[in-house]
Amino acid sequence: MLCCGNGTSAANAQHFAASMINRFETERHGLPAIALNTDNVVLTAIANDRLHDEIYAKQVRATGHAAMCCWRSLRAEIVGTSSRRWKPP
């Protein structure tokens, strides 16, 4: 699962991904999850090239797959750009 958020929702995305990997309410096998808003180097490198609308799309494309994406409090055009521009390898 690929998660992302803006502002406080970025922290929520990170917490959700951590809960999927470790455990939520009961002990279980971890589920694959990544919060796309956690790597400041990646975020600022993409934004530095004036590609703000590509911050998440580039990361989704780089993973090569996206079984499920979730987000909260992001402008619809950013999420739309990310989902429309992702193409399977």
PDB file of C-alpha atoms in Angstrom:
ATOM      1  CA  MET A   1       0.000   0.000   0.000  1.00  0.00           C
ATOM      2  CA  LEU A   2       1.313   3.429  -0.906  1.00  0.00           C
ATOM      3  CA  CYS A   3       0.203   6.201   1.450  1.00  0.00           C
ATOM      4  CA  CYS A   4       0.680   9.948   1.320  1.00  0.00           C
ATOM      5  CA  GLY A   5      -0.641  13.063   2.946  1.00  0.00           C
ATOM      6  CA  ASN A   6      -0.201  16.781   3.341  1.00  0.00           C
ATOM      7  CA  GLY A   7       0.455  18.514   6.662  1.00  0.00           C
ATOM      8  CA  THR A   8      -0.994  16.597   9.593  1.00  0.00           C
ATOM      9  CA  SER A   9      -2.263  13.960   7.181  1.00  0.00           C
ATOM     10  CA  ALA A  10       1.363  13.230   6.249  1.00  0.00           C
ATOM     11  CA  ALA A  11       1.910  12.122   9.843  1.00  0.00           C
ATOM     12  CA  ASN A  12      -1.277  10.048   9.625  1.00  0.00           C
ATOM     13  CA  ALA A  13       0.006   8.368   6.446  1.00  0.00           C
ATOM     14  CA  GLN A  14       3.294   7.545   8.150  1.00  0.00           C
ATOM     15  CA  HIS A  15       1.534   6.184  11.238  1.00  0.00           C
ATOM     16  CA  PHE A  16      -0.841   4.094   9.095  1.00  0.00           C
ATOM     17  CA  ALA A  17       2.053   2.595   7.100  1.00  0.00           C
ATOM     18  CA  ALA A  18       3.876   1.761  10.338  1.00  0.00           C
ATOM     19  CA  SER A  19       0.745   0.053  11.681  1.00  0.00           C
ATOM     20  CA  MET A  20       0.464  -2.053   8.521  1.00  0.00           C
ATOM     21  CA  ILE A  21       4.115  -3.121   8.715  1.00  0.00           C
ATOM     22  CA  ASN A  22       4.270  -3.835  12.450  1.00  0.00           C
ATOM     23  CA  ARG A  23       0.899  -4.566  13.993  1.00  0.00           C
ATOM     24  CA  PHE A  24      -2.334  -2.725  14.431  1.00  0.00           C
ATOM     25  CA  GLU A  25      -4.453  -4.095  17.243  1.00  0.00           C
ATOM     26  CA  THR A  26      -3.297  -7.710  17.334  1.00  0.00           C
ATOM     27  CA  GLU A  27      -0.106  -9.566  16.483  1.00  0.00           C
ATOM     28  CA  ARG A  28      -0.013 -10.564  12.808  1.00  0.00           C
ATOM     29  CA  HIS A  29       2.291 -10.760   9.831  1.00  0.00           C
ATOM     30  CA  GLY A  30       3.275  -7.373   8.475  1.00  0.00           C
ATOM     31  CA  LEU A  31       1.646  -5.976   5.367  1.00  0.00           C
ATOM     32  CA  PRO A  32       3.686  -4.068   2.764  1.00  0.00           C
ATOM     33  CA  ALA A  33       3.137  -0.323   3.145  1.00  0.00           C
ATOM     34  CA  ILE A  34       5.146   2.808   2.395  1.00  0.00           C
ATOM     35  CA  ALA A  35       4.427   6.426   3.278  1.00  0.00           C
ATOM     36  CA  LEU A  36       5.572   8.409   0.237  1.00  0.00           C
ATOM     37  CA  ASN A  37       5.869  11.649   2.196  1.00  0.00           C
ATOM     38  CA  THR A  38       8.653  10.511   4.543  1.00  0.00           C
ATOM     39  CA  ASP A  39      11.807  10.880   2.430  1.00  0.00           C
ATOM     40  CA  ASN A  40      12.727  14.556   2.561  1.00  0.00           C
ATOM     41  CA  VAL A  41      15.565  14.126   0.084  1.00  0.00           C
ATOM     42  CA  VAL A  42      13.234  12.673  -2.563  1.00  0.00           C
ATOM     43  CA  LEU A  43      10.505  15.232  -1.895  1.00  0.00           C
ATOM     44  CA  THR A  44      12.814  18.226  -2.129  1.00  0.00           C
ATOM     45  CA  ALA A  45      14.716  16.869  -5.142  1.00  0.00           C
ATOM     46  CA  ILE A  46      11.496  16.547  -7.138  1.00  0.00           C
ATOM     47  CA  ALA A  47      10.116  19.870  -5.892  1.00  0.00           C
ATOM     48  CA  ASN A  48      13.434  21.598  -6.654  1.00  0.00           C
ATOM     49  CA  ASP A  49      12.922  20.725 -10.317  1.00  0.00           C
ATOM     50  CA  ARG A  50       9.578  22.573 -10.103  1.00  0.00           C
ATOM     51  CA  LEU A  51       7.652  19.342 -10.398  1.00  0.00           C
ATOM     52  CA  HIS A  52       5.401  19.777  -7.369  1.00  0.00           C
ATOM     53  CA  ASP A  53       2.535  17.915  -9.038  1.00  0.00           C
ATOM     54  CA  GLU A  54       4.900  14.988  -9.664  1.00  0.00           C
ATOM     55  CA  ILE A  55       6.073  14.473  -6.074  1.00  0.00           C
ATOM     56  CA  TYR A  56       3.952  11.368  -5.576  1.00  0.00           C
ATOM     57  CA  ALA A  57       3.546  10.295  -9.227  1.00  0.00           C
ATOM     58  CA  LYS A  58       7.309   9.875  -9.682  1.00  0.00           C
ATOM     59  CA  GLN A  59       7.513   7.737  -6.553  1.00  0.00           C
ATOM     60  CA  VAL A  60       4.571   5.571  -7.617  1.00  0.00           C
ATOM     61  CA  ARG A  61       6.137   5.027 -11.049  1.00  0.00           C
ATOM     62  CA  ALA A  62       9.507   4.196  -9.484  1.00  0.00           C
ATOM     63  CA  THR A  63       8.022   1.388  -7.378  1.00  0.00           C
ATOM     64  CA  GLY A  64       6.764  -0.294 -10.544  1.00  0.00           C
ATOM     65  CA  HIS A  65       3.378  -1.152  -9.097  1.00  0.00           C
ATOM     66  CA  ALA A  66       0.582   0.253  -7.033  1.00  0.00           C
ATOM     67  CA  ALA A  67      -1.884  -2.217  -5.624  1.00  0.00           C
ATOM     68  CA  MET A  68      -3.559   0.501  -3.607  1.00  0.00           C
ATOM     69  CA  CYS A  69      -2.917   4.149  -2.892  1.00  0.00           C
ATOM     70  CA  CYS A  70      -4.513   6.126  -0.116  1.00  0.00           C
ATOM     71  CA  TRP A  71      -4.268   9.799   0.640  1.00  0.00           C
ATOM     72  CA  ARG A  72      -5.906  12.487   2.632  1.00  0.00           C
ATOM     73  CA  SER A  73      -5.988  16.275   2.447  1.00  0.00           C
ATOM     74  CA  LEU A  74      -4.236  16.565  -0.887  1.00  0.00           C
ATOM     75  CA  ARG A  75      -5.390  18.711  -3.760  1.00  0.00           C
ATOM     76  CA  ALA A  76      -7.362  16.496  -6.103  1.00  0.00           C
ATOM     77  CA  GLU A  77      -5.219  17.468  -9.093  1.00  0.00           C
ATOM     78  CA  ILE A  78      -2.049  16.180  -7.392  1.00  0.00           C
ATOM     79  CA  VAL A  79      -3.600  12.813  -6.623  1.00  0.00           C
ATOM     80  CA  GLY A  80      -5.215  12.699 -10.057  1.00  0.00           C
ATOM     81  CA  THR A  81      -1.876  13.414 -11.700  1.00  0.00           C
ATOM     82  CA  SER A  82      -0.255  10.630  -9.709  1.00  0.00           C
ATOM     83  CA  SER A  83      -2.881   8.035 -10.540  1.00  0.00           C
ATOM     84  CA  ARG A  84      -3.285   9.011 -14.204  1.00  0.00           C
ATOM     85  CA  ARG A  85       0.429   9.079 -14.944  1.00  0.00           C
ATOM     86  CA  TRP A  86       1.235   5.735 -13.352  1.00  0.00           C
ATOM     87  CA  LYS A  87       1.637   3.014 -15.932  1.00  0.00           C
ATOM     88  CA  PRO A  88       2.605  -0.571 -15.181  1.00  0.00           C
ATOM     89  CA  PRO A  89       6.112  -1.592 -16.311  1.00  0.00           C
TER      90      PRO A  89
END
